[in-house]
PDB file of N, CA and C in Angstrom:
ATOM      1  N   MET A1307      66.758 107.787  74.422  1.00 85.00           N
ATOM      2  CA  MET A1307      68.046 107.622  74.115  1.00 85.00           C
ATOM      3  C   MET A1307      68.839 109.028  73.962  1.00 85.00           C
ATOM      4  N   LEU A1308      70.153 109.135  74.372  1.00 92.00           N
ATOM      5  CA  LEU A1308      70.811 110.322  74.303  1.00 92.00           C
ATOM      6  C   LEU A1308      71.403 110.418  72.874  1.00 92.00           C
ATOM      7  N   HIS A1309      71.455 111.666  72.318  1.00 95.00           N
ATOM      8  CA  HIS A1309      72.105 112.057  71.218  1.00 95.00           C
ATOM      9  C   HIS A1309      73.654 111.742  71.724  1.00 95.00           C
ATOM     10  N   ARG A1310      74.257 111.118  70.364  1.00 94.00           N
ATOM     11  CA  ARG A1310      75.761 110.974  70.536  1.00 94.00           C
ATOM     12  C   ARG A1310      76.348 111.550  68.963  1.00 94.00           C
ATOM     13  N   TYR A1311      77.489 112.425  69.166  1.00 95.00           N
ATOM     14  CA  TYR A1311      78.312 112.670  68.012  1.00 95.00           C
ATOM     15  C   TYR A1311      79.618 111.706  68.263  1.00 95.00           C
ATOM     16  N   ILE A1312      79.928 110.834  67.427  1.00 95.00           N
ATOM     17  CA  ILE A1312      81.010 109.982  67.155  1.00 95.00           C
ATOM     18  C   ILE A1312      81.855 110.071  66.111  1.00 95.00           C
ATOM     19  N   SER A1313      83.383 110.304  66.489  1.00 96.00           N
ATOM     20  CA  SER A1313      84.213 110.576  65.382  1.00 96.00           C
ATOM     21  C   SER A1313      85.640 109.741  65.936  1.00 96.00           C
ATOM     22  N   GLY A1314      86.393 109.496  65.018  1.00 96.00           N
ATOM     23  CA  GLY A1314      87.523 108.923  64.989  1.00 96.00           C
ATOM     24  C   GLY A1314      87.662 107.556  65.242  1.00 96.00           C
ATOM     25  N   SER A1315      88.663 106.716  65.571  1.00 94.00           N
ATOM     26  CA  SER A1315      88.789 105.227  65.957  1.00 94.00           C
ATOM     27  C   SER A1315      90.115 105.160  67.001  1.00 94.00           C
ATOM     28  N   GLY A1316      90.030 103.998  67.576  1.00 95.00           N
ATOM     29  CA  GLY A1316      91.001 103.563  68.568  1.00 95.00           C
ATOM     30  C   GLY A1316      90.232 103.675  69.940  1.00 95.00           C
ATOM     31  N   PRO A1317      90.914 103.686  71.043  1.00 95.00           N
ATOM     32  CA  PRO A1317      90.315 103.451  72.213  1.00 95.00           C
ATOM     33  C   PRO A1317      89.298 104.450  72.360  1.00 95.00           C
ATOM     34  N   ALA A1318      87.949 104.245  73.169  1.00 95.00           N
ATOM     35  CA  ALA A1318      87.042 105.048  73.493  1.00 95.00           C
ATOM     36  C   ALA A1318      87.273 106.096  74.537  1.00 95.00           C
ATOM     37  N   GLN A1319      86.877 107.431  74.187  1.00 96.00           N
ATOM     38  CA  GLN A1319      86.838 108.176  75.103  1.00 96.00           C
ATOM     39  C   GLN A1319      85.482 109.093  75.112  1.00 96.00           C
ATOM     40  N   VAL A1320      84.863 109.179  76.182  1.00 96.00           N
ATOM     41  CA  VAL A1320      83.585 109.980  76.090  1.00 96.00           C
ATOM     42  C   VAL A1320      83.638 111.223  76.854  1.00 96.00           C
ATOM     43  N   PHE A1321      83.327 112.405  76.367  1.00 97.00           N
ATOM     44  CA  PHE A1321      83.037 113.674  76.825  1.00 97.00           C
ATOM     45  C   PHE A1321      81.509 114.135  77.445  1.00 97.00           C
ATOM     46  N   LEU A1322      81.798 114.395  78.513  1.00 95.00           N
ATOM     47  CA  LEU A1322      80.200 114.942  79.056  1.00 95.00           C
ATOM     48  C   LEU A1322      80.264 116.325  79.334  1.00 95.00           C
ATOM     49  N   HIS A1323      79.304 117.023  78.839  1.00 94.00           N
ATOM     50  CA  HIS A1323      79.365 118.625  79.005  1.00 94.00           C
ATOM     51  C   HIS A1323      78.767 119.053  80.487  1.00 94.00           C
ATOM     52  N   GLY A1324      78.756 120.370  80.694  1.00 91.00           N
ATOM     53  CA  GLY A1324      78.308 120.720  82.004  1.00 91.00           C
ATOM     54  C   GLY A1324      76.817 121.349  81.894  1.00 91.00           C
ATOM     55  N   TRP A1325      76.416 121.482  82.821  1.00 84.00           N
ATOM     56  CA  TRP A1325      74.923 122.161  83.103  1.00 84.00           C
ATOM     57  C   TRP A1325      74.581 123.123  82.224  1.00 84.00           C
ATOM     58  N   GLY A1326      73.663 123.050  81.581  1.00 87.00           N
ATOM     59  CA  GLY A1326      73.219 124.185  80.476  1.00 87.00           C
ATOM     60  C   GLY A1326      74.014 124.359  78.855  1.00 87.00           C
ATOM     61  N   LEU A1327      74.750 123.007  78.888  1.00 92.00           N
ATOM     62  CA  LEU A1327      75.498 123.242  77.552  1.00 92.00           C
ATOM     63  C   LEU A1327      74.915 122.037  76.951  1.00 92.00           C
ATOM     64  N   HIS A1328      76.112 121.464  75.876  1.00 95.00           N
ATOM     65  CA  HIS A1328      75.747 120.439  75.005  1.00 95.00           C
ATOM     66  C   HIS A1328      76.819 119.572  74.574  1.00 95.00           C
ATOM     67  N   GLY A1329      76.921 118.735  73.983  1.00 95.00           N
ATOM     68  CA  GLY A1329      78.254 117.990  73.764  1.00 95.00           C
ATOM     69  C   GLY A1329      79.048 118.900  72.581  1.00 95.00           C
ATOM     70  N   GLY A1330      78.655 119.580  71.888  1.00 94.00           N
ATOM     71  CA  GLY A1330      79.442 120.227  70.952  1.00 94.00           C
ATOM     72  C   GLY A1330      80.606 121.350  71.605  1.00 94.00           C
ATOM     73  N   VAL A1331      80.080 121.667  73.036  1.00 94.00           N
ATOM     74  CA  VAL A1331      81.154 122.509  73.540  1.00 94.00           C
ATOM     75  C   VAL A1331      82.714 121.817  73.691  1.00 94.00           C
ATOM     76  N   TRP A1332      82.516 120.588  73.450  1.00 96.00           N
ATOM     77  CA  TRP A1332      84.022 119.659  73.421  1.00 96.00           C
ATOM     78  C   TRP A1332      84.730 119.877  72.027  1.00 96.00           C
ATOM     79  N   ARG A1333      84.103 120.202  70.856  1.00 93.00           N
ATOM     80  CA  ARG A1333      84.372 120.111  69.434  1.00 93.00           C
ATOM     81  C   ARG A1333      85.998 120.510  69.399  1.00 93.00           C
ATOM     82  N   GLY A1334      86.217 121.736  69.689  1.00 93.00           N
ATOM     83  CA  GLY A1334      87.562 122.300  69.540  1.00 93.00           C
ATOM     84  C   GLY A1334      88.694 121.410  70.170  1.00 93.00           C
ATOM     85  N   VAL A1335      88.371 121.008  71.455  1.00 92.00           N
ATOM     86  CA  VAL A1335      89.303 119.816  72.091  1.00 92.00           C
ATOM     87  C   VAL A1335      89.442 118.728  71.634  1.00 92.00           C
ATOM     88  N   THR A1336      88.438 117.974  71.111  1.00 95.00           N
ATOM     89  CA  THR A1336      88.381 116.857  70.718  1.00 95.00           C
ATOM     90  C   THR A1336      88.755 116.331  69.377  1.00 95.00           C
ATOM     91  N   GLU A1337      88.498 117.311  68.346  1.00 94.00           N
ATOM     92  CA  GLU A1337      88.705 117.177  67.023  1.00 94.00           C
ATOM     93  C   GLU A1337      90.373 116.695  66.905  1.00 94.00           C
ATOM     94  N   PRO A1338      91.305 117.187  67.315  1.00 95.00           N
ATOM     95  CA  PRO A1338      92.676 116.613  67.270  1.00 95.00           C
ATOM     96  C   PRO A1338      92.798 115.268  67.895  1.00 95.00           C
ATOM     97  N   LEU A1339      92.151 114.822  68.799  1.00 96.00           N
ATOM     98  CA  LEU A1339      92.013 113.521  69.543  1.00 96.00           C
ATOM     99  C   LEU A1339      91.741 112.485  68.613  1.00 96.00           C
ATOM    100  N   ALA A1340      90.679 113.101  67.801  1.00 96.00           N
ATOM    101  CA  ALA A1340      89.997 111.670  67.020  1.00 96.00           C
ATOM    102  C   ALA A1340      90.891 111.216  65.839  1.00 96.00           C
ATOM    103  N   ALA A1341      92.174 111.720  66.037  1.00 96.00           N
ATOM    104  CA  ALA A1341      93.192 111.154  65.067  1.00 96.00           C
ATOM    105  C   ALA A1341      93.676 109.712  65.581  1.00 96.00           C
ATOM    106  N   SER A1342      93.288 109.539  66.856  1.00 97.00           N
ATOM    107  CA  SER A1342      94.084 108.296  67.538  1.00 97.00           C
ATOM    108  C   SER A1342      93.001 107.620  68.471  1.00 97.00           C
ATOM    109  N   ARG A1343      91.795 108.317  68.927  1.00 96.00           N
ATOM    110  CA  ARG A1343      90.750 107.861  69.814  1.00 96.00           C
ATOM    111  C   ARG A1343      89.539 107.709  69.155  1.00 96.00           C
ATOM    112  N   GLU A1344      88.489 106.957  69.359  1.00 95.00           N
ATOM    113  CA  GLU A1344      87.205 107.113  69.204  1.00 95.00           C
ATOM    114  C   GLU A1344      86.628 108.207  70.225  1.00 95.00           C
ATOM    115  N   ILE A1345      86.160 109.213  69.662  1.00 96.00           N
ATOM    116  CA  ILE A1345      85.585 110.211  70.461  1.00 96.00           C
ATOM    117  C   ILE A1345      84.139 110.110  70.511  1.00 96.00           C
ATOM    118  N   ALA A1346      83.485 110.369  71.644  1.00 96.00           N
ATOM    119  CA  ALA A1346      81.868 110.381  71.617  1.00 96.00           C
ATOM    120  C   ALA A1346      81.661 111.655  72.721  1.00 96.00           C
ATOM    121  N   LEU A1347      80.613 112.497  72.023  1.00 97.00           N
ATOM    122  CA  LEU A1347      80.275 113.689  72.839  1.00 97.00           C
ATOM    123  C   LEU A1347      78.753 113.420  72.776  1.00 97.00           C
ATOM    124  N   LEU A1348      78.442 113.266  74.161  1.00 96.00           N
ATOM    125  CA  LEU A1348      76.874 112.925  74.571  1.00 96.00           C
ATOM    126  C   LEU A1348      76.240 114.261  74.770  1.00 96.00           C
ATOM    127  N   ASP A1349      74.954 114.437  74.491  1.00 95.00           N
ATOM    128  CA  ASP A1349      74.091 115.421  74.939  1.00 95.00           C
ATOM    129  C   ASP A1349      73.329 114.736  76.072  1.00 95.00           C
ATOM    130  N   LEU A1350      73.380 115.265  76.916  1.00 92.00           N
ATOM    131  CA  LEU A1350      72.714 114.804  78.190  1.00 92.00           C
ATOM    132  C   LEU A1350      71.309 115.057  78.224  1.00 92.00           C
ATOM    133  N   PRO A1351      70.348 114.506  79.082  1.00 92.00           N
ATOM    134  CA  PRO A1351      68.773 114.699  78.776  1.00 92.00           C
ATOM    135  C   PRO A1351      68.408 116.117  79.017  1.00 92.00           C
ATOM    136  N   GLY A1352      67.566 116.548  78.391  1.00 92.00           N
ATOM    137  CA  GLY A1352      67.245 117.928  78.165  1.00 92.00           C
ATOM    138  C   GLY A1352      68.042 119.025  77.524  1.00 92.00           C
ATOM    139  N   HIS A1353      69.391 118.491  76.892  1.00 92.00           N
ATOM    140  CA  HIS A1353      70.232 119.322  76.504  1.00 92.00           C
ATOM    141  C   HIS A1353      70.490 118.989  75.014  1.00 92.00           C
ATOM    142  N   GLY A1354      71.049 120.051  74.323  1.00 94.00           N
ATOM    143  CA  GLY A1354      71.312 119.796  72.821  1.00 94.00           C
ATOM    144  C   GLY A1354      70.246 119.128  72.116  1.00 94.00           C
ATOM    145  N   HIS A1355      70.661 117.958  71.541  1.00 95.00           N
ATOM    146  CA  HIS A1355      69.511 117.181  70.694  1.00 95.00           C
ATOM    147  C   HIS A1355      68.920 116.086  71.455  1.00 95.00           C
ATOM    148  N   SER A1356      69.222 115.648  72.798  1.00 94.00           N
ATOM    149  CA  SER A1356      68.661 114.919  73.638  1.00 94.00           C
ATOM    150  C   SER A1356      67.299 115.395  74.163  1.00 94.00           C
ATOM    151  N   GLY A1357      66.288 114.869  74.284  1.00 92.00           N
ATOM    152  CA  GLY A1357      65.026 115.114  74.791  1.00 92.00           C
ATOM    153  C   GLY A1357      64.993 114.698  76.237  1.00 92.00           C
ATOM    154  N   MET A1358      64.214 115.410  76.783  1.00 91.00           N
ATOM    155  CA  MET A1358      64.159 115.257  78.359  1.00 91.00           C
ATOM    156  C   MET A1358      63.374 114.119  78.841  1.00 91.00           C
ATOM    157  N   THR A1359      63.996 113.441  79.883  1.00 86.00           N
ATOM    158  CA  THR A1359      63.605 112.186  80.439  1.00 86.00           C
ATOM    159  C   THR A1359      62.503 112.494  81.556  1.00 86.00           C
ATOM    160  N   ALA A1360      61.629 111.712  81.603  1.00 86.00           N
ATOM    161  CA  ALA A1360      60.436 111.754  82.799  1.00 86.00           C
ATOM    162  C   ALA A1360      61.093 111.380  83.958  1.00 86.00           C
ATOM    163  N   ASP A1361      61.975 110.635  84.084  1.00 89.00           N
ATOM    164  CA  ASP A1361      62.454 110.057  85.498  1.00 89.00           C
ATOM    165  C   ASP A1361      63.925 110.947  85.678  1.00 89.00           C
ATOM    166  N   TYR A1362      63.794 112.155  86.167  1.00 89.00           N
ATOM    167  CA  TYR A1362      64.973 112.859  86.145  1.00 89.00           C
ATOM    168  C   TYR A1362      65.665 112.750  87.501  1.00 89.00           C
ATOM    169  N   THR A1363      66.461 111.547  87.635  1.00 92.00           N
ATOM    170  CA  THR A1363      66.954 111.530  88.949  1.00 92.00           C
ATOM    171  C   THR A1363      68.384 110.906  88.703  1.00 92.00           C
ATOM    172  N   LEU A1364      69.342 111.154  89.483  1.00 91.00           N
ATOM    173  CA  LEU A1364      70.909 110.758  89.450  1.00 91.00           C
ATOM    174  C   LEU A1364      70.838 109.212  88.861  1.00 91.00           C
ATOM    175  N   GLU A1365      69.957 108.313  89.407  1.00 94.00           N
ATOM    176  CA  GLU A1365      70.216 107.037  88.896  1.00 94.00           C
ATOM    177  C   GLU A1365      69.761 106.684  87.424  1.00 94.00           C
ATOM    178  N   SER A1366      68.662 107.322  87.202  1.00 92.00           N
ATOM    179  CA  SER A1366      68.143 107.335  85.933  1.00 92.00           C
ATOM    180  C   SER A1366      69.066 107.949  84.956  1.00 92.00           C
ATOM    181  N   LEU A1367      69.441 108.884  85.167  1.00 90.00           N
ATOM    182  CA  LEU A1367      70.634 109.802  84.133  1.00 90.00           C
ATOM    183  C   LEU A1367      72.003 109.007  84.140  1.00 90.00           C
ATOM    184  N   ALA A1368      72.293 108.314  84.995  1.00 91.00           N
ATOM    185  CA  ALA A1368      73.490 107.632  84.751  1.00 91.00           C
ATOM    186  C   ALA A1368      73.238 106.331  83.985  1.00 91.00           C
ATOM    187  N   ALA A1369      72.031 105.849  84.213  1.00 93.00           N
ATOM    188  CA  ALA A1369      71.667 104.454  83.462  1.00 93.00           C
ATOM    189  C   ALA A1369      71.773 104.955  81.827  1.00 93.00           C
ATOM    190  N   GLU A1370      71.085 106.197  81.717  1.00 91.00           N
ATOM    191  CA  GLU A1370      71.032 106.760  80.312  1.00 91.00           C
ATOM    192  C   GLU A1370      72.437 106.615  79.710  1.00 91.00           C
ATOM    193  N   VAL A1371      73.305 107.413  80.527  1.00 91.00           N
ATOM    194  CA  VAL A1371      74.687 107.568  80.108  1.00 91.00           C
ATOM    195  C   VAL A1371      75.436 106.196  79.776  1.00 91.00           C
ATOM    196  N   GLU A1372      75.169 105.272  80.828  1.00 92.00           N
ATOM    197  CA  GLU A1372      75.843 104.170  80.393  1.00 92.00           C
ATOM    198  C   GLU A1372      75.432 103.333  79.256  1.00 92.00           C
ATOM    199  N   ARG A1373      74.090 103.493  78.932  1.00 91.00           N
ATOM    200  CA  ARG A1373      73.436 102.912  77.642  1.00 91.00           C
ATOM    201  C   ARG A1373      74.328 103.361  76.249  1.00 91.00           C
ATOM    202  N   ALA A1374      74.601 104.845  76.595  1.00 91.00           N
ATOM    203  CA  ALA A1374      74.863 105.439  75.394  1.00 91.00           C
ATOM    204  C   ALA A1374      76.465 105.148  75.233  1.00 91.00           C
ATOM    205  N   LEU A1375      77.197 104.933  76.083  1.00 91.00           N
ATOM    206  CA  LEU A1375      78.496 104.537  76.304  1.00 91.00           C
ATOM    207  C   LEU A1375      78.849 103.728  74.720  1.00 91.00           C
ATOM    208  N   PRO A1376      79.868 104.130  73.938  1.00 83.00           N
ATOM    209  CA  PRO A1376      80.379 103.160  72.910  1.00 83.00           C
ATOM    210  C   PRO A1376      80.882 102.198  72.798  1.00 83.00           C
ATOM    211  N   ALA A1377      81.375 101.633  74.137  1.00 78.00           N
ATOM    212  CA  ALA A1377      82.036 100.397  74.175  1.00 78.00           C
ATOM    213  C   ALA A1377      82.220  99.920  75.683  1.00 78.00           C
ATOM    214  N   SER A1378      82.727  98.791  76.068  1.00 80.00           N
ATOM    215  CA  SER A1378      82.593  98.305  77.504  1.00 80.00           C
ATOM    216  C   SER A1378      83.713  99.111  78.200  1.00 80.00           C
ATOM    217  N   ARG A1379      84.757  99.410  77.639  1.00 90.00           N
ATOM    218  CA  ARG A1379      85.707 100.290  78.572  1.00 90.00           C
ATOM    219  C   ARG A1379      85.856 101.523  77.767  1.00 90.00           C
ATOM    220  N   VAL A1380      85.544 102.464  78.571  1.00 93.00           N
ATOM    221  CA  VAL A1380      86.038 103.989  77.852  1.00 93.00           C
ATOM    222  C   VAL A1380      86.615 104.987  79.079  1.00 93.00           C
ATOM    223  N   ASP A1381      87.265 105.944  78.388  1.00 95.00           N
ATOM    224  CA  ASP A1381      87.599 106.913  79.287  1.00 95.00           C
ATOM    225  C   ASP A1381      86.706 108.070  79.195  1.00 95.00           C
ATOM    226  N   LEU A1382      86.329 108.518  80.520  1.00 94.00           N
ATOM    227  CA  LEU A1382      85.141 109.615  80.517  1.00 94.00           C
ATOM    228  C   LEU A1382      86.120 110.764  81.063  1.00 94.00           C
ATOM    229  N   VAL A1383      85.581 112.119  80.462  1.00 95.00           N
ATOM    230  CA  VAL A1383      86.089 113.164  81.066  1.00 95.00           C
ATOM    231  C   VAL A1383      84.616 113.874  80.861  1.00 95.00           C
ATOM    232  N   GLY A1384      84.594 114.685  82.202  1.00 94.00           N
ATOM    233  CA  GLY A1384      83.310 115.563  82.575  1.00 94.00           C
ATOM    234  C   GLY A1384      83.882 116.993  82.728  1.00 94.00           C
ATOM    235  N   TRP A1385      82.802 117.867  82.869  1.00 88.00           N
ATOM    236  CA  TRP A1385      83.076 119.086  82.939  1.00 88.00           C
ATOM    237  C   TRP A1385      81.693 120.001  83.544  1.00 88.00           C
ATOM    238  N   SER A1386      81.933 120.523  84.514  1.00 80.00           N
ATOM    239  CA  SER A1386      80.467 121.146  84.872  1.00 80.00           C
ATOM    240  C   SER A1386      80.903 122.585  85.821  1.00 80.00           C
ATOM    241  N   LEU A1387      80.043 123.205  86.110  1.00 62.00           N
ATOM    242  CA  LEU A1387      80.084 124.504  86.962  1.00 62.00           C
ATOM    243  C   LEU A1387      80.614 124.063  88.325  1.00 62.00           C
TER     244      LEU A1387
END
């Protein structure tokens, strides 16, 4: 299971970090948004507080992210190198 940091309330918005980082990289950007949105910062497998997954394929990573989403409808924001 992926580590999630959840704050705020309202429509859900999920932030995905880039390679070699963790969800905390978004804190400065997302703290003001939490006044009107539910913000979820995910640590992807093997990063931050999330353990490594045995099946490190695109399909399994996508399934793990999907299971960690806080609502049936979310806005996703991603950043990578």
